[in-house]
Amino acid sequence: MVSLDRIRLTGLTFFLLSKLIRLPSRKIKLMLFTDLPLNPNLLKGIEDLGFTTPTPVQEAAILQLIIENRDLIGLAQTGTGKTAAFGLPMIQRIDIKNKSVQGLVIAPTRELCVQISKDFKSFSKYMKGLSIATIYGGASMDKQSREIKSGAQIVVATPGRLMDMIRRRMIKINKVSYAVLDEADEMLNMGFKEEIDGILEHTPDEKLTWLFSATMPKEVAKISKSYMNDPIEITVGSKNVGAENIEHIYYNVPERERYNAVKRILDFHPKIYGLIFCRTRRTTQDIADKLLKEGYNAAPLHGDLSQMQRDKAMEKFRDKTLQILVATDVAARGIDVNDITHVINFHLPDEVESYTHRSGRTARAGKKGVSIAIVSNKDQNKIQQIERKIQIKFKTANLPTGKEICEQQLVGYVDKIKNVKINDEITELFPSINDSFTDLSKEEIIKRMISIEFNQLLRYYEKSRDISNSKIGNKVRSNNEDHQRFFINLGQNKGLNKGGLLRLICSNTNLSSKSVGAIDLYNEFSFFEVEKSLSDEILTGLKDKEYDDNSFVVEIATQDGGGKRKRDRSRGSDRNRDRNRNRNNSRGGGGNRRRR
């Protein structure tokens, strides 16, 4: 037997697998499910689902899990088909005549449990006598207990509810032969370490353990060492790396403009079918409520909703009668939906790994998708952390303008008109309708039709301003070619406002307030503009000055926005810190107790 230990799916994979299943190596071809040693009844179920070719993780894992009696770690991005990768081998290995629990799948959320169970039942459609029980919180425990006692051979469960039922002796897992930890990294992020330990301690030592995860943090590695014996590792792509067919974009906007940024994104993509991720349940509900009030086809999904409300929202989203789902990370773990076009991060997650899970909701089954992050200046370091951790590159962009949005909406409206199905009754009424338009030209009729649909949108965006921050990534934009843009390492954290900055400039130069153009204030620094002919006066007049006992540096804002400003700002901060430390020491040594 050729070992596939720690195999990485490269171009050689098909060659290695062709050897295992005795395909002619000279004619390497895409493997089909029928090439795998699967039960004919399982193949019928797969065929009914329309699946013919396994994904890379399915191809590698299914063969291993059917042939080898080994533990296995499968690392693959969300949306690569991990459920079938462990589900088909587990179903095939189950002894249908034995009515005890033989297979156990642990997943982090209710939604994911329901999805896995649904997939298992679809796979095993023709496997007579196989019973699958689904255990999760928010549903009747007695009903779930009866489902188990009726002879369920496979149990799909969330850690909390399963541990609760074990304590109440409502389920026995002492005869489990196969245990799966699905989305292991997310379960640990959610704090289920103790429950997982408790559950696995109730299972036999000789069982096979299969762990599947999108990322491999240290905590997951510890679990594998504690509960797995010499596991095979299959990695699709690279560890902790984002999917290649996702485009990552971020928009830098002021904190107060996050919601308006979301609206612009939605308006610019009238055919969007996407997810908006928020950090908290409260924000999730607030954003969904605002969108609903403004006519967007949106709904919330978070833990404060009842199970019925969550199921209803998910049903509408899967049926595509709902266009936008606003969700928390936890609630969205069970969203296994194809064709999602966009993922919007209203706030970036606290954990870098969570961004991988979020963005992985789009670009499923080999399709392309877009992951958008809405960030303020204070989030810039998170963008860089994500880029380093999961080896992706964000594209920086300005939010679409009002004109661009109206153009995009108009294109969508015209397509809708061209593709609408014409009712026969309208055809019968057409002569009288046509008579009503005899005084209008074709162009006038089109303009009036568009005006009915778009007047409100046009009015809304007619005088809209650019809400993107002037500082985008490492580039500095100038609002006027005749003006010079300056950087000053003072911001709102020093009590500076626009009036204060104007007074600072005018009191130290011979300029009037009318000479100063656009001003952009940020927390730690600011930008302002004056006519290029006045540049020397600014640099000379503001050199070696102070603002409220704070020294500062003013310089021409460079196009790369890079190191020099940061070094100057750092030097200015060091001087301020030294000045404050000396002042405190002269007042009785308080400076030594200050946090620095």
XYZ file of C-alpha atoms in Angstrom:
596
model
C 0.000 0.000 0.000
C 1.394 3.392 -1.029
C 1.331 5.766 1.941
C -0.362 9.130 1.551
C 0.927 10.424 4.889
C 1.102 14.224 4.944
C 0.303 14.421 1.235
C -0.113 17.870 -0.295
C -2.432 17.973 -3.276
C -0.139 18.928 -6.115
C -0.123 17.820 -9.747
C 1.295 14.445 -8.601
C -1.846 13.604 -6.616
C -3.712 12.134 -9.543
C -0.700 9.977 -10.399
C -0.442 8.584 -6.868
C -4.158 7.914 -6.639
C -4.225 6.272 -10.069
C -1.712 3.767 -8.724
C -3.879 3.047 -5.685
C -7.058 2.402 -7.641
C -5.187 0.752 -10.528
C -5.990 3.300 -13.212
C -3.602 3.321 -16.174
C -0.933 5.857 -15.175
C -0.324 6.773 -18.800
C -3.836 8.110 -19.129
C -4.282 10.228 -16.027
C -7.828 11.545 -15.895
C -10.099 13.316 -13.483
C -11.344 10.818 -10.950
C -15.061 10.112 -10.698
C -16.984 8.974 -7.634
C -17.539 5.683 -9.480
C -13.745 5.157 -9.462
C -13.753 5.123 -5.653
C -14.525 1.910 -3.724
C -17.949 3.124 -2.569
C -21.090 1.090 -1.882
C -23.394 1.060 -4.962
C -26.263 2.390 -2.837
C -24.096 5.322 -1.744
C -23.200 6.000 -5.376
C -26.906 6.121 -6.246
C -27.470 8.740 -3.550
C -24.526 10.802 -4.827
C -25.812 10.520 -8.375
C -29.236 11.838 -7.299
C -27.478 14.910 -5.904
C -25.846 15.510 -9.287
C -22.285 14.880 -8.062
C -19.921 13.099 -10.441
C -16.392 14.324 -9.701
C -15.033 14.485 -6.139
C -13.269 17.615 -4.902
C -9.543 17.278 -4.044
C -10.164 16.786 -0.317
C -12.894 14.211 -1.035
C -10.681 12.388 -3.492
C -7.800 12.049 -1.052
C -9.764 11.477 2.167
C -12.463 9.045 0.988
C -9.954 6.538 -0.327
C -7.870 6.722 2.837
C -10.805 6.491 5.249
C -12.345 3.490 3.487
C -9.133 1.487 3.038
C -6.997 2.519 6.036
C -7.794 1.964 9.700
C -5.975 5.145 10.672
C -6.749 8.454 12.319
C -6.795 11.358 9.873
C -6.391 15.141 9.869
C -7.966 16.909 6.896
C -7.059 20.572 6.372
C -9.083 22.323 3.687
C -10.862 25.616 3.199
C -14.563 26.056 3.863
C -16.640 25.072 0.852
C -14.316 22.337 -0.425
C -16.655 19.447 0.380
C -15.363 18.212 3.740
C -18.774 16.807 4.769
C -18.763 14.216 1.982
C -15.054 13.574 2.619
C -15.780 12.099 6.050
C -19.493 11.363 5.630
C -19.326 8.837 2.790
C -16.625 6.669 4.446
C -18.423 6.774 7.811
C -21.750 5.718 6.296
C -20.079 2.907 4.353
C -18.319 1.589 7.470
C -21.457 1.498 9.658
C -22.917 -1.919 10.530
C -26.593 -1.310 9.754
C -27.684 -4.405 11.701
C -26.124 -2.976 14.871
C -28.494 -0.404 16.457
C -25.943 1.199 18.813
C -24.251 4.550 18.147
C -21.218 3.721 15.978
C -20.495 7.055 14.268
C -20.231 10.437 16.008
C -19.838 13.831 14.345
C -19.232 16.891 16.549
C -19.780 20.332 14.992
C -19.736 23.821 16.561
C -23.253 25.137 15.806
C -26.874 24.124 15.385
C -26.942 25.244 11.770
C -23.887 23.199 10.855
C -25.261 20.149 12.668
C -28.522 20.371 10.752
C -26.638 20.813 7.462
C -24.352 17.826 8.074
C -27.268 15.633 9.106
C -29.221 16.688 6.024
C -26.254 15.825 3.795
C -25.779 12.446 5.497
C -29.420 11.579 4.916
C -29.116 12.564 1.250
C -25.987 10.428 0.813
C -27.601 7.407 2.507
C -30.969 7.709 0.733
C -30.743 4.103 -0.536
C -29.021 2.638 2.548
C -32.018 0.903 4.119
C -31.903 0.545 7.892
C -29.474 3.423 8.519
C -30.681 5.964 11.087
C -29.131 9.385 11.787
C -29.916 11.520 14.856
C -29.286 15.245 15.159
C -28.563 16.733 18.596
C -28.352 20.482 19.257
C -29.545 23.066 21.735
C -32.790 24.968 21.333
C -34.807 21.848 20.478
C -36.599 19.235 22.581
C -34.091 17.039 24.416
C -36.724 14.335 24.965
C -37.439 14.157 21.254
C -33.727 13.873 20.497
C -33.369 11.164 23.131
C -36.190 9.129 21.526
C -34.473 9.506 18.164
C -31.301 7.985 19.609
C -33.091 5.177 21.423
C -34.923 4.222 18.225
C -31.624 2.857 16.916
C -29.570 5.715 15.505
C -26.193 4.437 14.326
C -24.833 7.920 13.558
C -25.197 10.985 15.787
C -24.417 14.541 14.636
C -24.189 16.862 17.639
C -23.068 20.174 19.065
C -20.610 19.774 21.988
C -22.757 21.493 24.640
C -25.990 19.545 24.059
C -24.158 16.235 23.605
C -22.238 16.654 26.874
C -25.497 17.553 28.634
C -27.192 14.380 27.362
C -24.198 12.264 28.344
C -24.407 13.605 31.921
C -28.135 12.780 31.984
C -27.414 9.295 30.644
C -29.671 9.907 27.657
C -27.029 8.683 25.205
C -24.219 6.121 25.262
C -21.193 6.595 23.083
C -19.043 3.820 24.573
C -19.355 1.780 21.345
C -18.424 4.537 18.917
C -16.051 3.293 16.226
C -15.666 6.551 14.274
C -15.538 10.074 15.712
C -15.317 13.232 13.588
C -14.388 16.693 14.860
C -15.663 19.034 12.154
C -14.581 22.699 12.095
C -12.302 21.888 15.022
C -10.634 25.305 14.983
C -13.983 27.063 15.294
C -15.119 24.825 18.167
C -12.018 25.801 20.104
C -12.516 29.489 19.278
C -16.006 29.177 20.755
C -14.641 27.748 24.014
C -15.672 24.100 23.634
C -12.328 22.611 24.718
C -13.681 21.155 27.986
C -16.760 19.673 26.275
C -14.644 18.048 23.556
C -12.336 16.562 26.189
C -15.316 15.265 28.160
C -17.002 13.737 25.111
C -13.895 11.974 23.794
C -13.184 10.533 27.252
C -16.525 8.670 27.006
C -15.554 7.033 23.706
C -13.413 3.870 23.295
C -9.645 4.267 22.935
C -9.594 1.992 19.882
C -11.953 4.174 17.812
C -10.815 6.023 14.692
C -10.731 9.805 15.029
C -11.010 12.048 11.967
C -10.365 15.755 12.468
C -11.318 18.304 9.791
C -10.492 21.991 9.972
C -9.943 25.056 7.787
C -6.933 26.191 9.832
C -4.435 24.473 12.130
C -3.836 26.676 15.186
C -1.815 25.377 18.135
C -4.945 24.389 20.073
C -6.096 22.058 17.277
C -2.629 20.531 17.099
C -2.821 19.831 20.854
C -6.127 17.977 20.416
C -4.632 15.852 17.655
C -1.713 14.914 19.917
C -4.010 14.104 22.855
C -6.667 12.036 21.107
C -5.177 10.786 17.846
C -2.709 8.011 17.138
C -0.204 8.566 14.302
C -2.728 10.398 12.100
C -2.488 10.727 8.340
C -2.541 14.398 7.333
C -4.140 15.572 4.106
C -3.784 19.243 3.246
C -5.566 20.874 0.329
C -3.497 23.951 -0.569
C -1.439 25.206 2.389
C -2.118 25.440 6.098
C -3.899 28.594 7.255
C -4.140 29.991 3.715
C -7.197 31.632 2.170
C -8.894 30.309 -0.965
C -7.233 31.498 -4.163
C -10.444 32.309 -6.064
C -11.570 34.999 -3.594
C -10.849 38.654 -4.318
C -10.126 40.575 -1.107
C -10.978 44.296 -1.073
C -11.022 46.842 1.711
C -12.575 50.286 1.924
C -11.128 52.776 4.403
C -13.929 54.936 5.808
C -14.486 57.043 8.938
C -15.977 55.041 11.796
C -19.324 56.844 11.617
C -19.684 56.004 7.890
C -19.586 52.207 8.132
C -23.320 51.763 7.574
C -23.381 54.210 4.656
C -20.475 52.285 3.157
C -22.534 49.083 3.329
C -25.409 50.807 1.546
C -23.124 51.965 -1.256
C -21.756 48.478 -1.733
C -25.251 46.989 -1.874
C -26.489 49.697 -4.250
C -23.500 49.231 -6.542
C -24.186 45.474 -6.765
C -27.962 45.220 -7.378
C -27.692 41.451 -7.990
C -25.662 40.787 -4.845
C -26.359 37.550 -2.949
C -24.310 37.888 0.160
C -23.484 37.919 3.837
C -22.716 40.834 6.138
C -20.685 39.800 9.185
C -20.868 41.739 12.458
C -19.008 41.152 15.721
C -21.977 41.299 18.127
C -25.597 40.222 18.171
C -26.742 43.745 18.870
C -24.897 45.221 15.880
C -26.190 42.390 13.701
C -29.802 43.160 14.643
C -29.314 46.943 14.292
C -27.824 46.706 10.805
C -30.504 44.275 9.633
C -33.269 46.523 11.023
C -31.844 49.610 9.285
C -31.535 47.813 5.967
C -35.082 46.483 6.195
C -36.474 49.954 6.941
C -34.693 51.327 3.882
C -36.123 48.672 1.581
C -33.265 46.191 1.310
C -34.079 42.477 1.159
C -32.219 41.553 4.350
C -32.639 39.555 7.575
C -30.581 38.949 10.752
C -29.096 35.670 11.979
C -27.757 35.572 15.552
C -28.022 33.671 18.823
C -30.770 35.815 20.380
C -33.255 34.652 17.750
C -35.386 31.581 18.364
C -34.534 28.396 16.491
C -37.677 28.858 14.397
C -36.615 32.392 13.400
C -33.121 31.209 12.495
C -34.426 28.273 10.493
C -36.840 30.545 8.629
C -34.089 33.032 7.764
C -31.800 30.251 6.552
C -34.571 28.673 4.497
C -35.265 31.987 2.739
C -31.556 32.562 2.151
C -31.016 29.099 0.685
C -34.076 29.562 -1.560
C -32.644 32.956 -2.634
C -35.867 34.724 -1.712
C -33.623 36.587 0.745
C -30.788 38.577 -0.791
C -28.748 39.662 2.252
C -28.137 37.810 5.515
C -26.641 39.844 8.376
C -24.952 37.388 10.732
C -22.593 36.820 13.628
C -19.644 34.461 13.207
C -21.186 31.794 15.424
C -24.594 31.769 13.724
C -23.058 31.655 10.244
C -21.003 28.511 10.866
C -23.776 26.363 9.385
C -24.200 28.337 6.185
C -23.305 25.887 3.452
C -24.771 27.714 0.464
C -23.393 27.911 -3.052
C -23.396 30.989 -5.306
C -22.806 33.566 -2.527
C -21.249 36.449 -4.462
C -20.021 38.732 -1.669
C -19.012 38.588 1.974
C -18.965 41.991 3.695
C -17.096 42.438 6.981
C -18.892 45.285 8.779
C -16.112 44.949 11.364
C -13.085 42.719 10.993
C -13.109 39.767 13.428
C -10.906 39.751 16.503
C -9.270 36.466 15.482
C -7.446 36.256 12.150
C -8.643 32.669 11.648
C -12.250 33.881 11.751
C -11.618 35.934 8.616
C -10.753 32.692 6.813
C -14.099 31.209 7.829
C -16.001 34.353 6.870
C -14.449 34.763 3.446
C -14.840 31.029 2.849
C -18.626 31.444 2.682
C -18.139 32.715 -0.882
C -16.264 31.110 -3.798
C -17.575 27.660 -2.920
C -17.414 24.666 -5.239
C -14.672 26.274 -7.318
C -16.545 29.492 -8.073
C -15.236 33.033 -7.652
C -16.270 35.454 -4.931
C -15.468 38.764 -3.268
C -14.658 39.392 0.388
C -14.979 43.049 1.418
C -13.661 44.618 4.615
C -14.891 47.981 5.865
C -12.135 49.471 7.983
C -11.263 52.692 9.733
C -7.718 53.942 10.288
C -7.395 52.033 13.556
C -8.031 48.733 11.713
C -5.068 49.048 9.354
C -2.893 46.764 11.477
C -5.554 44.027 11.295
C -5.466 44.132 7.507
C -1.717 43.560 7.639
C -2.071 40.727 10.179
C -4.602 38.934 7.979
C -2.404 39.357 4.900
C 0.569 37.830 6.710
C -1.322 35.041 8.445
C -3.348 33.632 5.562
C -1.063 34.801 2.755
C -3.485 36.958 0.800
C -3.285 40.494 -0.541
C -6.054 43.044 -0.054
C -6.862 45.428 -2.859
C -7.474 48.960 -1.590
C -10.289 50.883 -3.249
C -12.522 53.930 -2.947
C -16.228 53.383 -2.428
C -18.311 53.821 -5.589
C -19.510 57.365 -6.221
C -23.166 58.314 -6.529
C -22.830 58.549 -10.307
C -21.228 55.096 -10.546
C -23.978 53.604 -8.386
C -26.746 55.130 -10.515
C -25.095 53.844 -13.679
C -24.853 50.346 -12.242
C -28.466 50.402 -11.057
C -29.580 51.595 -14.480
C -27.775 48.749 -16.230
C -29.509 46.272 -13.927
C -32.889 47.881 -14.553
C -32.449 47.773 -18.337
C -31.466 44.079 -18.149
C -34.585 43.420 -16.109
C -36.758 45.129 -18.748
C -35.101 43.192 -21.580
C -35.530 39.813 -19.854
C -39.016 40.251 -18.351
C -41.634 37.749 -19.446
C -44.499 39.539 -21.232
C -48.019 38.683 -20.108
C -50.467 37.890 -22.922
C -53.108 40.165 -21.377
C -50.784 43.145 -21.825
C -50.453 42.234 -25.512
C -54.225 42.464 -25.871
C -54.240 45.898 -24.198
C -51.297 47.181 -26.204
C -53.281 49.050 -28.893
C -54.959 51.327 -26.321
C -51.674 51.718 -24.420
C -49.888 52.627 -27.643
C -52.445 55.342 -28.386
C -51.623 56.988 -25.029
C -47.988 57.442 -26.089
C -48.538 58.858 -29.579
C -47.411 62.329 -28.470
C -44.139 61.036 -26.987
C -40.982 59.937 -28.752
C -39.193 56.690 -27.937
C -36.484 58.614 -26.048
C -39.058 60.522 -23.971
C -40.880 57.303 -23.021
C -37.599 55.689 -21.924
C -36.612 58.747 -19.867
C -40.004 58.793 -18.110
C -39.817 55.059 -17.327
C -36.359 55.466 -15.842
C -37.414 58.572 -13.920
C -40.273 56.681 -12.240
C -37.845 54.018 -11.075
C -34.770 56.140 -10.322
C -35.762 59.673 -9.320
C -35.530 58.886 -5.610
C -32.153 57.150 -5.972
C -30.812 59.970 -8.147
C -31.891 62.580 -5.606
C -30.242 60.617 -2.804
C -26.890 60.386 -4.568
C -27.043 63.646 -6.565
C -25.099 65.661 -4.011
C -23.501 62.773 -2.151
C -19.942 63.261 -0.993
C -17.032 60.862 -1.036
C -17.086 59.043 2.318
C -13.812 57.174 1.821
C -10.946 58.327 4.015
C -8.467 60.526 2.174
C -5.667 58.257 3.265
C -6.124 54.983 1.350
C -3.562 52.346 2.220
C -0.139 53.927 1.680
C -1.258 56.606 -0.790
C -2.230 60.177 -0.095
C -4.790 61.867 -2.335
C -4.780 65.584 -3.006
C -8.185 67.135 -3.586
C -6.849 69.918 -5.805
C -3.915 69.879 -8.251
C -3.152 73.550 -7.486
C -2.847 72.843 -3.782
C -0.104 71.197 -1.783
C -1.111 68.640 0.851
C 0.692 68.670 4.210
C 1.011 66.110 6.988
C 1.070 67.084 10.686
C 1.565 64.543 13.464
C -1.179 66.016 15.661
C -4.698 64.642 15.769
C -7.873 64.388 17.740
C -6.150 62.522 20.568
C -4.388 65.821 21.381
C -7.660 67.737 21.425
C -7.120 69.136 17.922
C -10.157 70.114 15.841
C -10.450 71.954 12.538
C -10.702 75.353 14.234
C -7.661 74.604 16.356
C -5.635 73.553 13.332
C -6.621 76.712 11.453
C -5.581 78.885 14.407
C -2.286 76.998 14.661
C -1.518 77.588 10.981
C -2.633 81.217 10.809
C -1.038 82.333 14.097
C 2.381 81.019 13.061
C 2.310 82.241 9.451
C 1.100 85.319 7.597
C -1.766 83.340 6.028
C -5.479 83.950 6.472
C -7.940 81.122 7.104
C -9.131 81.484 3.490
C -5.702 80.331 2.305
C -6.221 76.910 3.920
C -8.096 74.336 1.852
C -9.306 70.838 2.781
C -8.596 69.597 6.310
C -8.745 65.909 7.286
C -8.476 65.058 10.999
C -7.593 61.605 12.323
C -6.858 60.301 15.781
C -3.055 60.621 15.759
C -2.361 62.854 12.749
C -4.006 65.216 10.254
C -3.719 66.592 6.726
C -4.346 70.074 5.366
C -3.947 71.836 2.020
C -2.738 75.282 0.903
C -1.833 76.730 -2.482
C 1.483 75.372 -3.736
C 2.975 78.878 -3.852
C 2.573 79.097 -0.042
C 4.391 75.828 0.735
C 7.656 77.436 1.913
C 5.748 79.764 4.216
C 4.027 76.776 5.859
C 7.246 74.816 6.346
C 9.117 77.832 7.740
C 6.323 79.209 9.924
C 5.442 75.899 11.588
C 8.972 74.672 12.198
C 9.902 73.969 15.865
C 6.522 75.175 17.197
C 4.266 73.651 19.869
C 0.554 73.033 20.301
C -0.654 72.838 23.933
C 2.895 71.937 25.081
C 3.128 69.252 22.370
C 5.875 69.551 19.784
C 4.905 68.528 16.286
C 6.268 67.991 12.794
C 4.789 69.369 9.554
C 5.942 68.137 6.157
C 4.728 67.728 2.602
C 2.601 64.577 2.351
C 4.491 62.160 0.125
C 2.741 59.873 -2.334
C 3.990 56.670 -0.729
C 2.830 57.822 2.715
C 5.540 55.691 4.246
C 8.453 55.690 6.633
C 9.486 59.317 6.933
C 6.181 60.518 8.378
C 6.070 57.555 10.739
C 9.638 58.198 11.910
C 8.908 61.878 12.406
C 5.728 61.083 14.273
C 7.613 58.601 16.417
C 10.314 61.160 17.212
C 7.656 63.711 18.092
C 5.942 61.213 20.381
C 9.257 60.371 22.058
C 9.960 64.064 22.696
C 6.470 64.531 24.141
C 6.875 61.491 26.342
C 10.237 62.713 27.625
C 8.793 66.178 28.223
C 5.853 64.740 30.213
C 8.133 62.426 32.164
C 10.426 65.306 33.159
C 7.436 67.459 34.134
C 6.020 64.684 36.338
C 9.390 64.005 37.953
C 9.698 67.675 38.900
C 6.304 67.399 40.604
C 7.356 64.626 42.924
C 8.376 61.552 40.955
C 4.907 60.621 39.690
C 6.314 59.895 36.240
C 7.807 56.578 37.345
C 4.344 55.233 38.095
C 2.884 56.282 34.764
C 2.182 53.595 32.169
C 4.545 54.046 29.266
